[in-house]
Short mmCIF file of C-alpha atoms in Angstrom, two decimals:
data_model
loop_
_atom_site.label_atom_id
_atom_site.label_comp_id
_atom_site.label_asym_id
_atom_site.label_seq_id
_atom_site.Cartn_x
_atom_site.Cartn_y
_atom_site.Cartn_z
CA UNK O 1 -5.99 40.86 42.61
CA UNK O 2 -8.54 38.14 43.16
CA UNK O 3 -9.92 36.46 40.06
CA UNK O 4 -13.54 37.10 39.34
CA UNK O 5 -15.94 34.24 38.96
CA UNK O 6 -18.35 34.89 36.14
CA UNK O 7 -22.10 34.56 36.98
CA UNK O 8 -24.76 33.53 34.58
CA UNK O 9 -25.72 37.16 34.17
CA UNK O 10 -22.29 38.44 32.98
CA UNK O 11 -20.97 35.58 30.77
CA UNK O 12 -19.16 36.82 27.55
CA UNK O 13 -21.09 36.53 24.44
CA UNK O 14 -19.69 35.62 21.00
CA UNK O 15 -19.68 38.29 18.46
CA UNK O 16 -21.89 37.80 15.48
CA UNK O 17 -20.49 36.90 12.20
CA UNK O 18 -21.95 40.05 10.47
CA UNK O 19 -20.28 42.49 12.87
CA UNK O 20 -17.15 40.83 14.31
CA UNK O 21 -15.96 44.07 16.10
CA UNK O 22 -19.22 44.96 17.77
CA UNK O 23 -19.18 45.13 21.62
CA UNK O 24 -21.89 43.62 23.67
CA UNK O 25 -22.97 44.40 27.18
CA UNK O 26 -22.41 42.22 30.08
CA UNK O 27 -25.96 41.97 30.89
CA UNK O 28 -28.30 39.42 29.04
CA UNK O 29 -29.82 42.34 27.11
CA UNK O 30 -26.57 42.92 25.33
CA UNK O 31 -26.39 46.69 25.67
CA UNK O 32 -23.41 48.78 24.47
CA UNK O 33 -20.19 49.12 26.50
CA UNK O 34 -19.68 45.32 27.02
CA UNK O 35 -16.07 44.04 27.09
CA UNK O 36 -14.66 42.14 24.02
CA UNK O 37 -15.22 38.36 23.97
CA UNK O 38 -12.49 36.14 25.40
CA UNK O 39 -10.03 34.95 22.69
CA UNK O 40 -10.67 31.19 21.85
CA UNK O 41 -7.70 28.87 21.57
CA UNK O 42 -7.27 27.84 17.94
CA UNK O 43 -7.84 24.10 17.17
CA UNK O 44 -4.58 22.17 16.83
CA UNK O 45 -4.09 20.00 13.74
CA UNK O 46 -4.02 16.28 13.90
CA UNK O 47 -0.44 16.44 12.36
CA UNK O 48 0.64 18.37 15.52
CA UNK O 49 0.15 15.54 17.95
CA UNK O 50 3.21 14.90 20.02
CA UNK O 51 5.16 12.05 18.51
CA UNK O 52 5.38 10.14 21.90
CA UNK O 53 1.61 10.22 22.27
CA UNK O 54 1.17 9.14 18.68
CA UNK O 55 3.51 6.19 19.18
CA UNK O 56 1.55 5.08 22.28
CA UNK O 57 -1.62 5.18 20.06
CA UNK O 58 0.11 3.24 17.40
CA UNK O 59 0.99 0.52 19.91
CA UNK O 60 -2.70 -0.16 20.30
CA UNK O 61 -3.45 -0.55 16.56
CA UNK O 62 -3.37 -3.63 14.47
CA UNK O 63 -1.26 -3.91 11.32
CA UNK O 64 -4.08 -2.69 9.05
CA UNK O 65 -4.86 0.51 11.05
CA UNK O 66 -1.19 1.01 11.77
CA UNK O 67 -0.29 1.27 8.18
CA UNK O 68 -3.31 3.46 7.49
CA UNK O 69 -2.14 5.89 10.21
CA UNK O 70 1.32 6.05 8.73
CA UNK O 71 -0.20 7.09 5.34
CA UNK O 72 -2.25 9.95 6.95
CA UNK O 73 0.37 12.57 6.65
CA UNK O 74 4.11 13.16 6.65
CA UNK O 75 4.26 13.93 10.34
CA UNK O 76 2.60 10.76 11.36
CA UNK O 77 4.69 8.73 8.89
CA UNK O 78 7.96 10.20 10.45
CA UNK O 79 6.71 9.46 14.07
CA UNK O 80 5.46 5.91 13.42
CA UNK O 81 8.21 3.31 12.76
CA UNK O 82 7.69 1.37 9.56
CA UNK O 83 6.35 -2.23 10.10
CA UNK O 84 8.49 -3.81 7.47
CA UNK O 85 10.45 -5.96 7.28
CA UNK O 86 8.81 -8.62 9.46
CA UNK O 87 8.97 -12.34 9.94
CA UNK O 88 5.86 -14.44 9.11
CA UNK O 89 5.44 -16.69 12.20
CA UNK O 90 2.66 -19.21 12.48
CA UNK O 91 1.43 -21.38 15.36
CA UNK O 92 1.27 -25.14 15.04
CA UNK O 93 -2.28 -25.47 16.05
CA UNK O 94 -5.72 -26.38 14.73
CA UNK O 95 -5.93 -22.97 13.25
CA UNK O 96 -2.99 -21.58 11.15
CA UNK O 97 -2.54 -18.36 13.15
CA UNK O 98 0.07 -16.08 11.44
CA UNK O 99 1.85 -13.26 13.12
CA UNK O 100 3.95 -10.53 11.56
CA UNK O 101 6.94 -10.10 13.97
CA UNK O 102 8.08 -6.58 12.90
CA UNK O 103 11.84 -5.84 13.38
CA UNK O 104 11.73 -1.95 13.32
CA UNK O 105 8.61 -1.75 15.73
CA UNK O 106 9.75 -4.50 17.97
CA UNK O 107 6.24 -5.88 18.24
CA UNK O 108 4.21 -8.68 16.68
CA UNK O 109 0.97 -8.02 14.72
CA UNK O 110 -1.74 -10.71 14.64
CA UNK O 111 -2.90 -11.40 11.16
CA UNK O 112 -6.06 -13.01 9.91
CA UNK O 113 -6.33 -16.68 11.11
CA UNK O 114 -6.35 -19.36 8.37
CA UNK O 115 -7.83 -22.85 8.36
CA UNK O 116 -5.39 -25.61 9.17
CA UNK O 117 -3.66 -27.68 6.55
CA UNK O 118 -2.25 -24.61 4.76
CA UNK O 119 1.31 -24.50 3.56
CA UNK O 120 2.92 -21.21 2.64
CA UNK O 121 4.74 -21.48 -0.71
CA UNK O 122 5.30 -17.71 -1.41
CA UNK O 123 5.00 -14.13 -0.15
CA UNK O 124 5.00 -10.72 -1.83
CA UNK O 125 3.75 -7.23 -1.08
CA UNK O 126 1.54 -8.24 1.87
CA UNK O 127 0.04 -11.25 0.08
CA UNK O 128 0.72 -15.01 0.74
CA UNK O 129 0.62 -17.93 -1.65
CA UNK O 130 -0.89 -20.98 0.17
CA UNK O 131 -1.16 -24.59 -0.80
CA UNK O 132 -4.13 -26.18 0.96
CA UNK O 133 -4.73 -29.99 0.97
CA UNK O 134 -8.43 -30.86 1.07
CA UNK O 135 -9.96 -34.03 2.37
CA UNK O 136 -10.93 -34.98 -1.12
CA UNK O 137 -7.22 -35.44 -1.97
CA UNK O 138 -7.10 -32.28 -4.16
CA UNK O 139 -4.82 -29.33 -3.55
CA UNK O 140 -5.96 -25.67 -3.87
CA UNK O 141 -3.65 -22.80 -4.34
CA UNK O 142 -4.86 -19.57 -2.87
CA UNK O 143 -3.47 -15.92 -2.78
CA UNK O 144 -4.28 -14.43 0.49
CA UNK O 145 -3.97 -10.89 1.88
CA UNK O 146 -4.08 -11.63 5.72
CA UNK O 147 -4.36 -7.90 6.55
CA UNK O 148 -7.32 -7.09 4.40
CA UNK O 149 -8.78 -10.69 4.75
CA UNK O 150 -9.08 -11.02 0.93
CA UNK O 151 -8.45 -14.28 -0.89
CA UNK O 152 -8.15 -15.34 -4.55
CA UNK O 153 -8.65 -19.03 -5.29
CA UNK O 154 -6.46 -19.86 -8.22
CA UNK O 155 -7.45 -22.33 -10.94
CA UNK O 156 -6.36 -26.01 -10.37
CA UNK O 157 -2.84 -27.09 -10.95
CA UNK O 158 -2.79 -30.55 -12.46
CA UNK O 159 0.39 -31.59 -10.77
CA UNK O 160 1.47 -33.22 -7.54
CA UNK O 161 1.49 -30.37 -5.11
CA UNK O 162 4.44 -31.93 -3.10
CA UNK O 163 6.68 -30.90 -6.00
CA UNK O 164 5.59 -27.24 -5.88
CA UNK O 165 8.28 -25.55 -3.90
CA UNK O 166 7.74 -21.84 -4.54
CA UNK O 167 5.06 -19.60 -6.11
CA UNK O 168 5.57 -16.01 -7.18
CA UNK O 169 2.82 -13.62 -8.47
CA UNK O 170 1.93 -10.11 -9.49
CA UNK O 171 2.30 -7.50 -6.75
CA UNK O 172 -1.22 -6.41 -6.52
CA UNK O 173 -3.43 -9.36 -7.63
CA UNK O 174 -7.15 -9.28 -8.13
CA UNK O 175 -9.60 -11.90 -9.29
CA UNK O 176 -9.80 -10.31 -12.76
CA UNK O 177 -6.12 -9.47 -13.08
CA UNK O 178 -3.31 -11.70 -11.79
CA UNK O 179 -0.45 -13.87 -12.92
CA UNK O 180 1.51 -16.52 -11.01
CA UNK O 181 4.47 -18.84 -11.68
CA UNK O 182 5.64 -21.84 -9.71
CA UNK O 183 8.47 -24.36 -9.59
CA UNK O 184 7.05 -27.75 -10.30
CA UNK O 185 9.45 -30.77 -9.84
CA UNK O 186 13.12 -30.27 -10.50
CA UNK O 187 12.94 -28.90 -14.05
CA UNK O 188 9.40 -27.67 -14.82
CA UNK O 189 7.81 -24.26 -14.49
CA UNK O 190 3.96 -23.73 -14.35
CA UNK O 191 2.16 -20.48 -14.77
CA UNK O 192 -1.49 -19.26 -14.74
CA UNK O 193 -3.06 -15.90 -15.75
CA UNK O 194 -6.46 -14.46 -15.08
CA UNK O 195 -9.34 -16.03 -17.07
CA UNK O 196 -7.67 -19.44 -17.44
CA UNK O 197 -9.27 -22.66 -16.33
CA UNK O 198 -6.06 -24.21 -15.01
CA UNK O 199 -2.34 -23.81 -14.83
CA UNK O 200 -0.10 -24.35 -17.85
CA UNK O 201 2.72 -26.70 -17.20
CA UNK O 202 5.76 -26.04 -19.49
CA UNK O 203 8.07 -28.50 -20.96
CA UNK O 204 11.21 -29.50 -18.82
CA UNK O 205 13.76 -26.67 -18.72
CA UNK O 206 17.02 -27.70 -20.38
CA UNK O 207 19.48 -28.09 -17.38
CA UNK O 208 22.81 -29.71 -16.97
CA UNK O 209 23.00 -33.29 -15.51
CA UNK O 210 22.26 -33.26 -11.76
CA UNK O 211 20.94 -29.69 -11.76
CA UNK O 212 17.53 -28.54 -10.58
CA UNK O 213 15.50 -25.39 -10.16
CA UNK O 214 15.70 -23.80 -6.71
CA UNK O 215 14.38 -20.20 -6.79
CA UNK O 216 12.14 -17.88 -8.79
CA UNK O 217 11.77 -14.10 -8.67
CA UNK O 218 8.91 -12.22 -10.14
CA UNK O 219 9.78 -8.80 -11.67
CA UNK O 220 7.86 -6.10 -13.47
CA UNK O 221 6.52 -6.56 -17.07
CA UNK O 222 5.87 -10.28 -16.52
CA UNK O 223 9.40 -11.44 -16.24
CA UNK O 224 10.24 -14.41 -13.96
CA UNK O 225 13.90 -15.20 -13.37
CA UNK O 226 14.56 -18.87 -12.37
CA UNK O 227 17.68 -20.06 -10.63
CA UNK O 228 19.19 -23.57 -10.42
CA UNK O 229 21.47 -25.06 -7.70
CA UNK O 230 24.42 -24.76 -10.06
CA UNK O 231 23.85 -21.10 -10.55
CA UNK O 232 22.32 -21.18 -14.01
CA UNK O 233 19.59 -18.50 -14.68
CA UNK O 234 16.64 -18.94 -17.00
CA UNK O 235 14.14 -16.08 -17.97
CA UNK O 236 10.39 -16.92 -18.17
CA UNK O 237 8.52 -14.40 -20.12
CA UNK O 238 4.84 -14.53 -19.09
CA UNK O 239 2.16 -13.52 -21.60
CA UNK O 240 0.67 -10.04 -21.33
CA UNK O 241 -1.96 -9.92 -18.62
CA UNK O 242 -5.52 -9.27 -19.93
CA UNK O 243 -8.43 -8.66 -17.63
CA UNK O 244 -10.71 -11.06 -19.35
CA UNK O 245 -13.73 -13.10 -18.33
CA UNK O 246 -15.10 -16.30 -19.95
CA UNK O 247 -17.41 -15.60 -22.90
CA UNK O 248 -19.96 -18.22 -21.88
CA UNK O 249 -20.62 -21.20 -19.50
CA UNK O 250 -18.97 -23.72 -21.89
CA UNK O 251 -15.69 -21.83 -21.98
CA UNK O 252 -15.85 -21.09 -18.24
CA UNK O 253 -15.21 -24.77 -17.44
CA UNK O 254 -15.75 -26.04 -13.82
CA UNK O 255 -16.69 -23.42 -11.32
CA UNK O 256 -14.40 -22.45 -8.45
CA UNK O 257 -14.46 -24.85 -5.50
CA UNK O 258 -16.57 -23.87 -2.63
CA UNK O 259 -13.65 -23.32 -0.36
CA UNK O 260 -12.20 -20.57 1.69
CA UNK O 261 -8.98 -20.43 3.89
CA UNK O 262 -10.54 -17.75 6.02
CA UNK O 263 -13.74 -19.58 7.11
CA UNK O 264 -13.38 -23.08 8.55
CA UNK O 265 -15.79 -25.87 7.48
CA UNK O 266 -18.65 -26.56 9.72
CA UNK O 267 -17.06 -29.87 10.75
CA UNK O 268 -14.31 -29.70 13.37
CA UNK O 269 -10.90 -30.57 12.21
CA UNK O 270 -8.11 -31.62 14.66
CA UNK O 271 -4.35 -31.96 13.67
CA UNK O 272 -1.92 -34.22 15.38
CA UNK O 273 1.76 -33.40 14.99
CA UNK O 274 4.20 -35.55 13.25
CA UNK O 275 4.73 -39.18 14.18
CA UNK O 276 6.68 -42.25 12.94
CA UNK O 277 4.77 -45.25 11.63
CA UNK O 278 5.84 -48.73 12.36
CA UNK O 279 6.67 -49.34 8.63
CA UNK O 280 9.26 -46.48 8.98
CA UNK O 281 7.24 -44.13 6.94
CA UNK O 282 7.00 -40.43 8.05
CA UNK O 283 3.52 -38.95 8.26
CA UNK O 284 3.43 -35.19 8.06
CA UNK O 285 -0.07 -34.85 9.34
CA UNK O 286 -2.81 -37.03 10.84
CA UNK O 287 -6.18 -35.29 10.81
CA UNK O 288 -9.69 -36.52 11.58
CA UNK O 289 -12.98 -34.63 11.39
CA UNK O 290 -15.69 -35.03 13.98
CA UNK O 291 -18.99 -34.16 12.50
CA UNK O 292 -21.79 -32.55 14.67
CA UNK O 293 -23.95 -35.64 14.09
CA UNK O 294 -22.67 -38.13 16.63
CA UNK O 295 -24.10 -41.02 14.48
CA UNK O 296 -21.70 -40.24 11.64
CA UNK O 297 -18.35 -42.13 11.89
CA UNK O 298 -15.08 -40.26 12.38
CA UNK O 299 -13.14 -39.70 9.21
CA UNK O 300 -9.25 -40.11 9.30
CA UNK O 301 -7.04 -38.90 6.59
CA UNK O 302 -3.16 -39.58 6.70
CA UNK O 303 -0.87 -37.36 4.67
CA UNK O 304 2.42 -38.93 4.13
CA UNK O 305 5.64 -37.06 3.40
CA UNK O 306 6.94 -39.72 0.94
CA UNK O 307 6.89 -38.36 -2.67
CA UNK O 308 4.60 -40.03 -5.06
CA UNK O 309 4.98 -39.85 -8.83
CA UNK O 310 3.65 -36.63 -10.21
CA UNK O 311 0.67 -36.47 -12.43
CA UNK O 312 1.23 -35.78 -16.00
CA UNK O 313 -0.17 -32.39 -17.10
CA UNK O 314 -3.37 -32.88 -19.02
CA UNK O 315 -3.44 -31.78 -22.65
CA UNK O 316 -5.11 -28.55 -23.54
CA UNK O 317 -3.58 -26.20 -20.94
CA UNK O 318 -3.29 -23.42 -23.51
CA UNK O 319 -5.91 -21.99 -25.75
CA UNK O 320 -7.99 -18.93 -26.52
CA UNK O 321 -9.86 -19.10 -23.13
CA UNK O 322 -6.85 -20.54 -21.29
CA UNK O 323 -3.25 -19.38 -20.91
CA UNK O 324 -1.46 -17.63 -23.64
CA UNK O 325 1.91 -19.15 -24.56
CA UNK O 326 4.97 -18.26 -22.54
CA UNK O 327 8.66 -18.64 -23.40
CA UNK O 328 11.61 -19.67 -21.31
CA UNK O 329 15.17 -19.14 -22.37
CA UNK O 330 18.58 -19.25 -20.65
CA UNK O 331 20.04 -15.94 -19.49
CA UNK O 332 23.43 -16.83 -21.05
CA UNK O 333 22.26 -18.23 -24.43
CA UNK O 334 25.31 -17.46 -26.64
CA UNK O 335 25.78 -20.07 -29.29
CA UNK O 336 23.19 -22.25 -27.41
CA UNK O 337 26.04 -23.84 -25.38
CA UNK O 338 25.28 -25.82 -22.20
CA UNK O 339 25.81 -23.99 -18.89
CA UNK O 340 29.44 -24.05 -17.61
CA UNK O 341 30.29 -22.74 -14.17
CA UNK O 342 33.93 -22.09 -15.34
CA UNK O 343 32.62 -19.76 -17.99
CA UNK O 344 30.03 -18.12 -15.81
CA UNK O 345 31.64 -17.47 -12.53
CA UNK O 346 35.00 -15.92 -11.67
CA UNK O 347 37.48 -18.29 -9.88
CA UNK O 348 37.41 -19.69 -7.29
CA UNK O 349 33.67 -19.33 -7.27
CA UNK O 350 33.27 -21.66 -10.16
CA UNK O 351 34.40 -24.31 -7.77
CA UNK O 352 32.58 -22.97 -4.74
CA UNK O 353 29.21 -23.01 -6.58
CA UNK O 354 28.94 -26.74 -6.25
CA UNK O 355 29.18 -26.54 -2.43
CA UNK O 356 26.62 -23.81 -1.89
CA UNK O 357 23.36 -25.52 -2.26
CA UNK O 358 21.04 -22.73 -1.02
CA UNK O 359 20.82 -20.11 -3.76
CA UNK O 360 18.54 -17.27 -4.28
CA UNK O 361 18.09 -14.38 -6.80
CA UNK O 362 17.38 -10.77 -6.01
CA UNK O 363 17.30 -7.41 -7.78
CA UNK O 364 18.89 -4.35 -6.14
CA UNK O 365 19.05 -0.90 -7.77
CA UNK O 366 18.31 -2.53 -11.12
CA UNK O 367 21.21 -5.08 -10.83
CA UNK O 368 20.73 -8.79 -10.68
CA UNK O 369 22.46 -10.68 -7.79
CA UNK O 370 22.88 -14.29 -6.75
CA UNK O 371 22.98 -15.14 -3.02
CA UNK O 372 24.91 -18.34 -2.13
CA UNK O 373 24.90 -20.00 1.24
CA UNK O 374 26.72 -23.08 2.51
CA UNK O 375 23.87 -24.89 4.11
CA UNK O 376 26.07 -27.81 5.22
CA UNK O 377 29.17 -28.02 7.46
CA UNK O 378 32.39 -26.22 6.93
CA UNK O 379 34.45 -27.51 3.97
CA UNK O 380 37.99 -26.85 2.64
CA UNK O 381 38.15 -27.03 -1.20
CA UNK O 382 41.15 -27.86 -3.26
CA UNK O 383 41.16 -25.38 -6.15
CA UNK O 384 42.17 -26.54 -9.75
CA UNK O 385 44.83 -23.92 -10.08
CA UNK O 386 46.33 -24.75 -6.67
CA UNK O 387 45.56 -23.47 -3.25
CA UNK O 388 42.67 -23.93 -0.98
CA UNK O 389 39.31 -22.20 -0.30
CA UNK O 390 37.54 -22.60 3.01
CA UNK O 391 33.77 -22.26 3.07
CA UNK O 392 32.42 -21.94 6.55
CA UNK O 393 28.96 -23.23 7.67
CA UNK O 394 26.21 -20.76 6.75
CA UNK O 395 28.75 -18.45 4.99
CA UNK O 396 27.07 -16.33 2.34
CA UNK O 397 28.41 -15.11 -0.91
CA UNK O 398 26.76 -12.38 -3.07
CA UNK O 399 27.62 -12.37 -6.79
CA UNK O 400 26.55 -9.54 -9.08
CA UNK O 401 25.71 -10.14 -12.74
CA UNK O 402 28.00 -8.17 -15.23
CA UNK O 403 26.49 -8.90 -18.71
CA UNK O 404 29.47 -7.44 -20.57
CA UNK O 405 32.12 -9.35 -18.61
CA UNK O 406 33.58 -12.78 -19.04
CA UNK O 407 32.98 -14.48 -16.60
CA UNK O 408 29.83 -12.47 -16.00
CA UNK O 409 29.24 -13.29 -12.28
CA UNK O 410 31.67 -11.99 -9.67
CA UNK O 411 31.47 -11.60 -5.83
CA UNK O 412 30.85 -8.17 -4.31
CA UNK O 413 31.80 -7.14 -0.76
CA UNK O 414 29.54 -4.06 -0.48
CA UNK O 415 25.95 -3.44 -1.38
CA UNK O 416 26.01 0.31 -0.97
CA UNK O 417 24.00 0.36 2.25
CA UNK O 418 21.36 -2.00 1.07
CA UNK O 419 20.21 -5.28 2.71
CA UNK O 420 18.78 -8.32 1.00
CA UNK O 421 15.96 -10.51 2.22
CA UNK O 422 15.82 -13.92 0.70
CA UNK O 423 13.79 -17.14 1.44
CA UNK O 424 10.41 -18.39 0.48
CA UNK O 425 9.36 -14.81 -0.16
CA UNK O 426 9.85 -13.01 -3.35
CA UNK O 427 13.29 -11.62 -2.62
CA UNK O 428 13.45 -7.92 -1.57
CA UNK O 429 16.26 -5.42 -1.38
CA UNK O 430 15.93 -2.41 1.11
CA UNK O 431 18.04 0.49 1.94
CA UNK O 432 18.73 0.08 5.63
CA UNK O 433 19.74 3.60 6.57
CA UNK O 434 17.24 5.12 8.89
CA UNK O 435 15.22 1.84 9.50
CA UNK O 436 15.40 0.85 13.17
CA UNK O 437 16.81 -2.58 13.81
CA UNK O 438 18.41 -3.01 10.40
CA UNK O 439 21.90 -3.10 9.24
CA UNK O 440 23.28 -2.15 5.81
CA UNK O 441 25.34 -4.46 3.71
CA UNK O 442 23.72 -7.57 5.27
CA UNK O 443 21.82 -10.65 4.00
CA UNK O 444 18.74 -11.57 5.92
CA UNK O 445 17.74 -15.30 5.60
CA UNK O 446 15.69 -18.00 7.23
CA UNK O 447 17.46 -20.94 8.90
CA UNK O 448 20.00 -21.20 11.65
CA UNK O 449 20.41 -24.16 13.92
CA UNK O 450 16.66 -24.11 14.73
CA UNK O 451 16.10 -24.28 10.93
CA UNK O 452 13.24 -21.75 11.15
CA UNK O 453 14.53 -18.55 12.71
CA UNK O 454 15.46 -15.17 11.23
CA UNK O 455 19.22 -14.85 10.58
CA UNK O 456 21.37 -11.97 9.35
CA UNK O 457 24.69 -12.30 7.69
CA UNK O 458 27.09 -9.34 7.90
CA UNK O 459 29.19 -9.04 4.77
CA UNK O 460 31.93 -7.20 6.63
CA UNK O 461 32.47 -9.61 9.47
CA UNK O 462 31.50 -12.74 7.34
CA UNK O 463 29.36 -14.16 10.12
CA UNK O 464 25.65 -15.00 10.67
CA UNK O 465 23.69 -14.32 13.77
CA UNK O 466 20.12 -14.41 14.78
CA UNK O 467 18.32 -11.26 14.00
CA UNK O 468 16.61 -9.38 16.92
CA UNK O 469 13.01 -10.24 16.00
CA UNK O 470 10.23 -9.72 18.62
CA UNK O 471 8.45 -12.71 20.11
CA UNK O 472 5.04 -13.54 18.66
CA UNK O 473 1.93 -12.78 20.62
CA UNK O 474 1.17 -16.29 21.79
CA UNK O 475 2.42 -17.99 24.91
CA UNK O 476 6.18 -18.76 25.21
CA UNK O 477 6.91 -22.41 24.48
CA UNK O 478 4.01 -22.83 22.26
CA UNK O 479 5.00 -24.65 19.04
CA UNK O 480 5.38 -22.28 16.12
CA UNK O 481 7.40 -21.98 12.95
CA UNK O 482 9.06 -19.05 11.12
CA UNK O 483 7.97 -19.20 7.48
CA UNK O 484 9.48 -16.24 5.49
CA UNK O 485 10.08 -12.57 5.37
CA UNK O 486 6.86 -10.54 5.20
CA UNK O 487 6.76 -7.13 3.51
CA UNK O 488 4.03 -4.74 2.84
CA UNK O 489 3.53 -2.94 -0.46
CA UNK O 490 5.21 0.37 0.63
CA UNK O 491 8.81 -0.90 0.46
CA UNK O 492 11.45 -1.12 -2.26
CA UNK O 493 10.81 -4.18 -4.23
CA UNK O 494 13.06 -6.48 -6.05
CA UNK O 495 12.31 -5.02 -9.51
CA UNK O 496 14.59 -2.66 -11.46
CA UNK O 497 11.60 -0.27 -11.68
CA UNK O 498 9.71 -0.29 -8.40
CA UNK O 499 6.06 -1.09 -8.91
CA UNK O 500 5.06 -0.16 -5.39
CA UNK O 501 3.45 3.07 -4.33
CA UNK O 502 6.75 4.68 -3.44
CA UNK O 503 9.26 6.60 -5.46
CA UNK O 504 12.42 4.51 -5.91
CA UNK O 505 14.75 7.38 -6.62
CA UNK O 506 17.92 5.42 -5.68
CA UNK O 507 15.95 3.45 -3.03
CA UNK O 508 16.68 5.90 -0.29
CA UNK O 509 13.23 7.40 0.05
CA UNK O 510 11.48 4.10 0.99
CA UNK O 511 8.48 5.19 3.02
CA UNK O 512 6.44 7.94 1.58
CA UNK O 513 2.73 8.96 1.17
CA UNK O 514 1.39 8.79 -2.29
CA UNK O 515 0.99 12.50 -2.40
CA UNK O 516 4.66 12.95 -1.49
CA UNK O 517 5.62 10.42 -4.20
CA UNK O 518 3.61 12.26 -6.79
CA UNK O 519 5.24 15.50 -5.73
CA UNK O 520 8.71 14.06 -6.03
CA UNK O 521 7.82 12.66 -9.45
CA UNK O 522 6.64 16.03 -10.73
CA UNK O 523 9.81 17.63 -9.33
CA UNK O 524 12.00 15.09 -11.14
CA UNK O 525 10.11 15.81 -14.44
CA UNK O 526 10.55 19.60 -14.09
CA UNK O 527 14.29 19.13 -13.43
#
C-alpha cells in the first residue's frame, strides 16, 4: 500500500487539553469523524544519552565544564572518566602555562595561565600555593584555583622565600576563612590564619643533630603533621579558624599589594633560562622589563640561586588581631626523650632510615604512613646485628604507624588496593579499583632520571617505572616541567575523616554526586 502524503488540508490536529479523547475532522473546520492524532514520541532524558556520544562531548570540554558535567547525574558520572589524578605540568615560557595531564582520561586540560616568576610550593584539592618574586625584591604567596581563576593573596611572610620548601593549607580556602602552614629553613614552621597581618614564624623545632624538616601534611581539624629526614614526626596544632575581619584601619595594617598572578603587569616581562656567570655563580632567572615608553631605560633583575641568610622574624607576629598561638609537639613524646631511630623503627629499617633521604607523610583509611625513597644510588648496608641489606636506587618503603607497638613504625607490603601520591602536593591516598590507568598497592611520585616526571612504584615487584601520563597540549620538544600531582576536591583525601564532598565509607566510593553522598549518609544513619 502506497504511503499517503498529507496535504495542508488534511493535517492531523492536536487534541485540546480540556477533551483529550475528542476526535477532530480531517478538514480545517474540524468536524466530527476525524482520525485520532498521531502519537508523539516522548522526549528522552538527558541522562539517557548514549555513553559513547557523551564521551565525545566530554572530549571537547575544558576541566571546569568536564567536572561540572560529571556532577550532573549518576549516569553521566559513570560514563565520563574521572579527571583525577593528574600531573601538573607547566611550560617554561614568559607565561607560566599549567596543564593538568589526567591519567584516567588520557588527555591534558589547559588551566588558567599565570604570570611568570611563579614557583609552586604546594597543591591540594584543586588549589595551588605559589611563591611569586616581585621586581621590588619582595615575595608574595598566593593560593590559586586555576580552574575557577580565583586567587587569594596571603599576608606577607617575613622570611627569606628561598627557605620555604612546601606550603599546605585548608581544603576550601576563602579570603575570609583560610589557614596555611609552611616549612621555613631546616627547623622552623610558619603559619597564618584569616584576619592576620602576616605569618607567624615559630621557634625552631627541637630536632636531633643533623636532622631537618622535609614534609608537611594538612589534615582536618587544623592538624599539620611534620616529618624530618630521619623519620621523626611532629604535630602542629593550628588555632581554631575564625572568619574575622579587622575592626578598624589601624588594626588592619598595610593593605594587600596590588598584585595578581592571573593578570600580567602592563610592562612586558621576558625570562631567559638558566645561565652560568663568570664568577661561578648560578643564576636561576634573568629577567628584564621593557616599558611601553621607549625613552624609559630597560630594567634588569638577576635572581641568584645562592642562599642568602634568612631574615629574622619581626616581633609581634601574634596578637588579638594577628595569629592566635599554635603549639608543636613530637608525636613520640614519652618522657621527653630525644628521637631515636632504633626505638622508633623495627630493624633493619632503623639503619635504612639514614639512607632514604626522600621522605613523605600520608594518611590512608585513618592510618598514618611514612613513604621512604632512596634518592641516591644503590647501596649495600652492613646491619649492626650482622647481615646485609641492599637498598636499590629509587626503591620505596612504606611504613605504618602502630601507636601501641614498640617500635611503632614497621614496613607494610600491601595497602589494601590503595595507592599513594606523594610529592610537593598535600599527599593523597586513593582506592585504585575501577579508576582507568591506576594500579593498586603502588606509590606514585615525582622524579625519575629526568627528575621531573611522574613515576609509579609497584610494591609487589619492588620496581619504579614512568607512569603513563598523556603529553601536555603544547608542541613536542617545548621546555616544560612536571611539578606535582594535581587532584580535584572530589577525591579521597589524606585525612582520617574525609573533608571532601564525597562519602569516604572505606574509600571505595570515591566519585559521587552530592545527592548520592547525602543519600548514602542517611542510609548509614538508618542502619
